[in-house]
Amino acid sequence: MLKIHNSLTREKQDFIPLIPGKVKIYVCGMTVYDYCHLGHARMMVVFDMVQRWLRASCFEVTYVRNITDVDDKIIKRALENNEPIDALTTRFIEAMEEDAAALGVLPPSSEPRATRHVEDMVAMIRVLMDKSLAYSASNGDVYYAVHRFPGYGKLSGKSLDDLRAGERVVVDPYKKDPLDFVLWKAAKPGEPQWPSPWGMGRPGWHIECSAMSKHYLGEQFDIHGGGQDLQFPHHENEIAQSEGAHDHAPFVNYWMHNGFVRINEEKMSKSLGNFFTVREILTRYQPEVVRFFILRAHYRSPLNYSDQHLDDAKRALDRLYTALKGTEAGETSVEIDWSGFHASRFRDAMNDDFNTSDAIAVLFDLANEANRTASQKDLILMKALGGVLGLLQQDPQQFFQSAGYAEYSFTAERIEQMIQQRLIARAQKNYGDADGIRNELLDAGIILEDGPQGTAWRRA
């Protein structure tokens, strides 16, 4: 049975869906005002892995990952760029989708945008107002009254007194309590705005996910995911909103949070200015290497970014693809027999809170076994199990010649032309010219491999 570490209970629990055979998942997605960095990539790859494993386990999965397309940061960036907000968000949604596709992230079942669900948000705020869980302030904003929700703090594991003591909040004279958070912001000149019972304005950030998860998944669902940084206050506030509005506790049965990406022992984030965008990384590393790098660590552990770690991931993935060079044409897929030794080990690892680290170790065991015995069966199983994680689905030659997003001056066509020039030089016994071509390619990171079938090449 699948076990999931539940952030709410702080322990692994047997996964029992609300409806047998069906799983409903909501994951907090991107705020689209800039390119995705590696922290965002980790979230997308991790929960793509989760939905893939649930589907491989014969669950019918409804996976919702939202897009925040109205927010203080978005408004600020649009003003800085002197461009319409819609143009800004459209551009970065397209970029996000390109990055996700490059990393092998399957599209979610639904990808709702906040601006298309403002009516749902207004309706939920009205319910909270009717239950005296929210109040309208004299500045036109509407706030959630945290002290009126008795369960506040259960996700973070802190009492209201602890949170007040530890929380650094900007003094807001319109709040009744420093921990109260905004549900509706009164309209300001030049900002997007919508009608509401409290006047023109726009929704706060936290109410977006409560309203959209209800719209697509109902008042209760199985799994809610996101980055560790969202556990407090965003997800804590979601619980207060959704359970306060609908009287369902818990409104989510399992909370999952992936760990931070760290650089020099600091969390990677735009606010700290120490982030690398996915696009920057993919100019130097193939997308599958980045996906492998993310999945090789357990999703809850910190992920330490460095070129050295990505180089190591490339070498490790090279080993798997080198083994796959031995697969015979046509023998590239198989229906997995989960009772087999290696497949059952892989399944047990994945059922232990999605332990991709141990699951990938099984792939290396299969590669080693195939290298020892030349077993086609082991290689085909390795490829099939890798496919469950979104790995090892390229033709090995394609993988070794792939260059990610980078615009190389040495294109595949040019490399093939140079190989032919080298063959001509060797045939004419111009060995100096032939060696010069090999060295020129080597300096550009292109390795030639001469063999009985001719000369193959791969990128270093």
XYZ file of C-alpha atoms in Angstrom:
460
model
C 0.000 0.000 0.000
C 1.163 3.526 -0.802
C 2.276 5.550 2.223
C 2.493 9.348 2.096
C 4.199 11.638 4.582
C 1.385 13.964 5.620
C 2.647 17.434 6.584
C -0.488 17.877 8.693
C 0.091 14.821 10.906
C 3.910 14.863 10.475
C 4.038 11.120 9.821
C 3.688 8.602 7.027
C 0.148 7.360 6.580
C -1.498 4.714 4.415
C -3.018 6.435 1.416
C -6.771 5.855 1.332
C -8.550 8.024 -1.263
C -11.950 9.557 -0.576
C -13.377 7.652 -3.546
C -11.890 4.179 -4.149
C -9.799 4.092 -7.318
C -9.838 7.864 -7.806
C -7.431 10.561 -6.630
C -7.961 14.319 -6.639
C -4.832 16.495 -6.355
C -4.369 20.258 -6.161
C -0.914 21.850 -6.400
C -0.053 25.524 -6.048
C 1.556 26.569 -9.298
C 3.401 29.580 -10.645
C 2.932 33.296 -10.122
C 3.707 34.365 -13.677
C 5.819 37.521 -13.651
C 9.220 36.001 -14.496
C 10.861 32.858 -15.842
C 10.731 29.633 -13.813
C 13.749 28.973 -11.620
C 14.992 25.582 -10.468
C 12.820 25.731 -7.338
C 9.720 25.988 -9.529
C 11.066 23.192 -11.735
C 11.417 20.944 -8.692
C 7.776 21.495 -7.741
C 6.573 20.735 -11.276
C 8.750 17.635 -11.688
C 7.959 16.263 -8.197
C 4.207 16.418 -8.576
C 4.431 15.204 -12.163
C 6.210 12.169 -10.690
C 3.460 11.808 -8.070
C 0.669 11.801 -10.646
C 2.621 9.418 -12.890
C 3.051 6.913 -10.055
C -0.607 7.160 -9.037
C -1.637 6.466 -12.638
C 0.832 3.568 -12.826
C -0.845 2.280 -9.646
C -4.158 2.184 -11.549
C -5.743 5.247 -9.953
C -7.900 7.598 -11.982
C -6.199 10.949 -11.298
C -7.594 14.469 -11.513
C -4.638 16.805 -11.168
C -5.148 20.576 -10.875
C -2.217 23.011 -10.856
C -3.204 26.664 -10.752
C -1.684 29.792 -12.265
C -1.638 33.063 -10.305
C -2.020 35.771 -12.930
C -2.991 38.689 -10.673
C -0.752 39.617 -7.760
C 1.245 42.518 -6.303
C 4.462 41.252 -7.937
C 2.778 40.942 -11.327
C 1.365 44.453 -11.140
C 4.745 45.853 -10.067
C 6.628 44.085 -12.875
C 4.110 45.215 -15.525
C 4.542 48.826 -14.389
C 8.337 48.472 -14.466
C 8.151 47.046 -17.996
C 5.528 49.561 -19.093
C 3.447 46.737 -20.578
C -0.136 45.526 -20.047
C -0.562 42.908 -17.325
C -2.206 40.472 -19.767
C 0.790 40.717 -22.103
C 3.206 40.057 -19.235
C 1.332 37.057 -17.851
C 0.669 35.553 -21.295
C 4.366 35.735 -22.135
C 5.455 34.018 -18.944
C 2.702 31.391 -19.057
C 3.980 30.403 -22.499
C 7.551 30.306 -21.171
C 6.478 28.198 -18.176
C 4.738 25.704 -20.452
C 7.837 25.473 -22.663
C 10.051 24.818 -19.631
C 7.642 22.219 -18.236
C 7.445 20.409 -21.573
C 11.246 20.402 -21.895
C 11.506 18.756 -18.460
C 9.017 16.050 -19.421
C 6.241 17.403 -17.197
C 2.855 16.181 -18.386
C 0.061 18.780 -18.552
C -2.262 18.732 -15.521
C -5.919 17.808 -15.927
C -6.794 21.483 -15.406
C -4.640 24.598 -15.119
C -7.001 27.355 -13.915
C -6.015 31.009 -13.907
C -6.962 33.172 -10.956
C -8.407 35.978 -13.075
C -11.018 33.580 -14.501
C -12.357 32.593 -11.080
C -12.835 35.900 -9.294
C -16.591 35.249 -8.968
C -15.815 32.008 -7.122
C -13.544 33.941 -4.772
C -16.160 36.623 -4.118
C -18.722 33.917 -3.354
C -16.412 32.256 -0.809
C -15.603 35.569 0.860
C -19.335 36.244 1.228
C -19.750 32.896 3.015
C -16.894 33.764 5.368
C -18.456 37.165 6.040
C -21.840 35.561 6.782
C -20.126 33.249 9.295
C -18.342 36.182 10.974
C -14.981 34.726 9.966
C -14.171 37.826 7.913
C -14.708 41.557 8.309
C -14.676 44.628 6.126
C -12.239 47.342 7.198
C -12.638 51.090 6.829
C -10.096 51.170 3.972
C -12.331 48.926 1.833
C -10.246 45.778 2.285
C -11.749 42.547 3.637
C -9.753 40.494 6.161
C -9.981 36.980 7.567
C -10.367 37.012 11.365
C -7.785 34.405 12.331
C -8.726 34.253 16.029
C -12.258 33.147 15.103
C -11.024 29.937 13.460
C -10.105 27.503 16.263
C -7.864 25.266 14.142
C -5.506 27.975 12.947
C -1.890 26.854 13.239
C -2.446 23.104 12.940
C -0.454 22.766 9.707
C 2.502 24.772 10.990
C 2.178 23.187 14.435
C 2.122 26.543 16.224
C -0.380 28.288 18.455
C -1.648 31.781 17.738
C 0.543 33.135 20.539
C 3.612 31.428 19.056
C 2.788 32.770 15.615
C 2.259 36.306 16.883
C 5.554 36.178 18.758
C 7.505 34.862 15.803
C 5.753 36.569 12.905
C 7.314 39.701 11.469
C 4.339 41.542 10.014
C 3.992 45.053 8.690
C 1.873 47.130 11.051
C -1.556 47.512 9.480
C -3.895 49.799 11.425
C -6.920 48.313 9.639
C -6.392 44.760 10.964
C -7.943 43.608 14.219
C -5.089 41.133 14.718
C -1.569 41.204 13.182
C -2.125 37.641 11.858
C -5.350 38.521 10.023
C -4.836 38.305 6.264
C -6.464 40.053 3.337
C -9.202 38.361 1.323
C -10.168 41.319 -0.862
C -8.157 44.425 -1.734
C -9.922 47.680 -2.477
C -9.279 49.083 -5.958
C -6.282 51.325 -6.560
C -5.703 53.485 -9.655
C -4.097 51.591 -12.507
C -4.643 48.129 -10.980
C -6.933 45.406 -12.354
C -10.262 45.346 -10.550
C -13.560 43.476 -10.374
C -16.953 44.260 -8.812
C -17.830 42.885 -5.385
C -20.275 43.590 -2.527
C -17.434 45.596 -0.909
C -16.735 47.731 -3.941
C -14.358 47.415 -6.858
C -11.147 45.596 -6.092
C -9.198 42.362 -6.533
C -8.763 39.164 -4.536
C -5.951 38.493 -2.106
C -3.528 35.708 -2.922
C -4.639 33.087 -0.400
C -8.326 33.006 -1.382
C -7.427 32.060 -4.966
C -6.470 28.470 -4.189
C -9.371 27.826 -1.810
C -11.857 28.978 -4.451
C -10.236 27.198 -7.406
C -9.692 23.894 -5.584
C -13.376 23.882 -4.630
C -14.410 24.695 -8.196
C -12.452 21.809 -9.739
C -12.256 19.222 -6.958
C -15.112 19.949 -4.556
C -15.155 20.879 -0.880
C -12.938 17.903 0.049
C -10.156 16.210 -1.875
C -7.240 13.849 -1.389
C -3.854 15.547 -1.829
C -2.731 19.162 -1.691
C 0.861 19.883 -2.705
C 3.352 22.653 -3.122
C 6.764 23.886 -2.090
C 7.830 23.848 1.542
C 7.796 27.646 1.611
C 4.008 27.610 1.118
C 3.256 25.594 4.257
C 2.949 28.816 6.261
C 1.188 31.103 5.797
C -0.355 30.216 2.414
C -1.520 26.666 3.087
C -2.374 27.458 6.702
C -4.612 30.234 5.405
C -6.176 27.930 2.825
C -7.216 25.573 5.626
C -8.773 28.452 7.568
C -10.681 29.670 4.506
C -11.880 26.330 3.153
C -12.712 24.615 6.431
C -14.212 27.810 7.796
C -16.453 28.214 4.745
C -17.522 24.601 4.268
C -17.422 22.981 7.728
C -15.359 20.069 6.364
C -12.349 19.185 8.493
C -10.000 18.243 7.066
C -10.808 19.604 3.637
C -7.577 17.914 2.440
C -6.587 14.466 3.684
C -2.884 14.552 2.768
C -0.611 17.594 2.574
C 2.641 17.151 0.629
C 5.514 19.657 0.523
C 8.665 19.304 -1.538
C 11.943 20.531 -0.029
C 13.857 23.660 -0.936
C 16.504 23.977 -3.613
C 19.569 25.397 -1.880
C 22.677 27.253 -3.058
C 25.523 27.737 -0.569
C 23.191 26.568 2.203
C 20.604 29.235 1.376
C 17.176 28.662 -0.136
C 17.072 29.510 -3.842
C 14.599 32.364 -4.282
C 14.037 35.476 -6.342
C 13.908 37.622 -3.195
C 17.467 36.564 -2.290
C 18.649 37.012 -5.872
C 20.465 33.662 -5.868
C 18.323 31.822 -8.360
C 19.018 30.189 -11.711
C 16.233 30.062 -14.263
C 15.387 26.787 -15.951
C 16.352 28.392 -19.253
C 19.798 29.323 -18.005
C 20.422 25.785 -16.766
C 19.149 24.216 -19.993
C 21.693 26.130 -22.044
C 24.330 23.883 -20.435
C 22.494 20.702 -19.459
C 20.018 18.481 -21.261
C 16.478 18.665 -19.867
C 16.471 14.983 -18.903
C 19.655 15.496 -16.890
C 17.903 18.228 -14.906
C 14.843 16.008 -14.368
C 17.103 13.133 -13.279
C 18.980 15.479 -10.908
C 15.682 16.486 -9.284
C 14.291 12.954 -8.980
C 17.491 11.373 -7.703
C 16.857 13.113 -4.360
C 13.824 12.330 -2.196
C 11.217 15.013 -2.775
C 11.148 16.138 0.878
C 14.921 16.514 1.255
C 16.866 19.688 0.414
C 18.259 19.715 -3.121
C 21.723 21.249 -3.311
C 22.390 22.933 -6.642
C 25.846 23.144 -8.152
C 27.447 22.477 -11.525
C 29.312 19.618 -9.875
C 26.061 17.936 -8.817
C 24.554 18.377 -12.272
C 27.733 17.044 -13.891
C 27.471 14.017 -11.616
C 23.832 13.555 -12.627
C 24.877 13.702 -16.295
C 27.519 11.018 -15.779
C 25.027 8.806 -13.941
C 22.392 9.176 -16.645
C 25.059 8.494 -19.265
C 25.659 5.120 -17.585
C 21.998 4.176 -17.932
C 21.792 5.269 -21.567
C 25.076 3.531 -22.355
C 23.531 0.299 -21.094
C 20.464 0.940 -23.253
C 22.628 1.020 -26.369
C 22.350 -2.750 -26.144
C 18.589 -2.868 -26.651
C 17.601 -4.490 -29.907
C 15.406 -2.678 -32.413
C 11.732 -3.158 -31.715
C 12.248 -4.347 -28.140
C 11.661 -1.035 -26.382
C 8.513 -1.540 -24.315
C 7.008 -4.125 -22.029
C 4.058 -4.493 -19.709
C 5.674 -4.474 -16.288
C 5.312 -7.619 -14.206
C 5.238 -6.086 -10.735
C 5.795 -9.453 -9.074
C 9.328 -9.686 -10.480
C 12.307 -9.047 -8.203
C 13.450 -5.692 -9.581
C 9.967 -4.394 -10.386
C 8.696 -5.208 -6.899
C 11.680 -3.390 -5.350
C 10.921 -0.379 -7.545
C 7.237 -0.507 -6.562
C 8.073 -0.806 -2.852
C 10.361 2.222 -3.070
C 7.718 4.335 -4.796
C 5.033 3.208 -2.361
C 7.268 4.357 0.499
C 6.402 8.047 0.195
C 7.554 8.256 -3.447
C 11.157 7.292 -2.689
C 12.570 8.003 -6.128
C 16.120 7.740 -4.815
C 15.708 4.035 -4.048
C 13.646 3.493 -7.203
C 16.451 4.917 -9.369
C 18.929 2.652 -7.569
C 16.922 -0.267 -9.005
C 17.542 1.101 -12.515
C 21.304 0.999 -11.912
C 21.054 -2.548 -10.570
C 19.284 -3.553 -13.775
C 21.935 -1.797 -15.881
C 24.712 -3.590 -14.001
C 22.936 -6.928 -14.365
C 22.442 -6.364 -18.090
C 26.093 -5.427 -18.539
C 27.092 -8.664 -16.808
C 24.683 -10.997 -18.585
C 23.786 -9.080 -21.790
C 20.135 -9.615 -20.838
C 17.697 -7.889 -23.188
C 14.923 -8.549 -20.680
C 16.684 -6.517 -17.973
C 17.319 -3.595 -20.340
C 13.725 -3.510 -21.525
C 12.477 -3.603 -17.925
C 14.907 -0.807 -17.012
C 13.517 1.348 -19.808
C 9.918 0.577 -18.787
C 10.530 1.402 -15.107
C 12.392 4.552 -16.119
C 9.351 5.547 -18.146
C 7.237 5.504 -14.985
C 9.457 8.364 -13.769
C 9.548 10.110 -17.131
C 13.140 8.965 -17.771
C 15.058 6.860 -20.319
C 12.557 7.251 -23.155
C 14.942 8.749 -25.709
C 16.866 6.739 -28.235
C 20.378 6.442 -26.715
C 22.023 8.056 -29.735
C 19.523 10.920 -29.573
C 20.297 11.382 -25.887
C 24.047 11.532 -26.403
C 23.661 14.013 -29.244
C 21.057 16.194 -27.553
C 21.924 19.752 -26.580
C 18.917 21.082 -24.682
C 18.023 24.729 -25.331
C 21.569 25.784 -26.206
C 22.268 27.281 -29.624
C 25.408 25.382 -30.546
C 27.566 26.534 -33.431
C 28.304 22.837 -33.899
C 24.920 21.605 -35.073
C 24.279 17.920 -35.782
C 24.445 18.667 -39.522
C 27.806 20.401 -39.213
C 29.211 17.604 -37.041
C 28.204 14.984 -39.616
C 29.852 17.061 -42.345
C 33.073 17.272 -40.329
C 33.015 13.509 -39.710
C 32.807 12.965 -43.486
C 35.697 15.408 -44.038
C 37.716 13.470 -41.454
C 36.953 10.158 -43.179
C 38.119 11.608 -46.501
C 41.288 12.943 -44.871
C 42.045 9.545 -43.337
C 41.379 7.770 -46.645
C 43.882 10.142 -48.274
C 46.316 9.505 -45.370
C 46.129 13.156 -44.299
C 46.261 12.114 -40.647
C 47.212 15.568 -39.426
C 44.023 17.033 -40.951
C 41.968 14.133 -39.557
C 43.381 14.670 -36.057
C 42.772 18.405 -36.382
C 39.082 17.811 -37.110
C 38.794 15.426 -34.148
C 40.501 17.954 -31.849
C 38.351 20.840 -33.092
C 35.227 18.836 -32.272
C 36.666 17.747 -28.916
C 37.337 21.389 -27.978
C 33.648 22.054 -28.704
C 32.610 19.180 -26.441
C 31.968 16.684 -29.241
C 33.435 13.219 -28.716
C 33.990 10.919 -31.695
C 33.803 7.159 -31.234
C 35.250 5.043 -34.070
C 33.908 1.509 -34.380
C 33.261 -1.324 -36.839
C 30.002 0.325 -37.962
C 31.651 3.710 -38.589
C 32.073 6.838 -36.508
C 29.468 7.847 -33.919
C 29.488 11.050 -31.910
C 28.099 12.411 -28.664
C 28.206 15.626 -26.709
C 30.413 15.608 -23.632
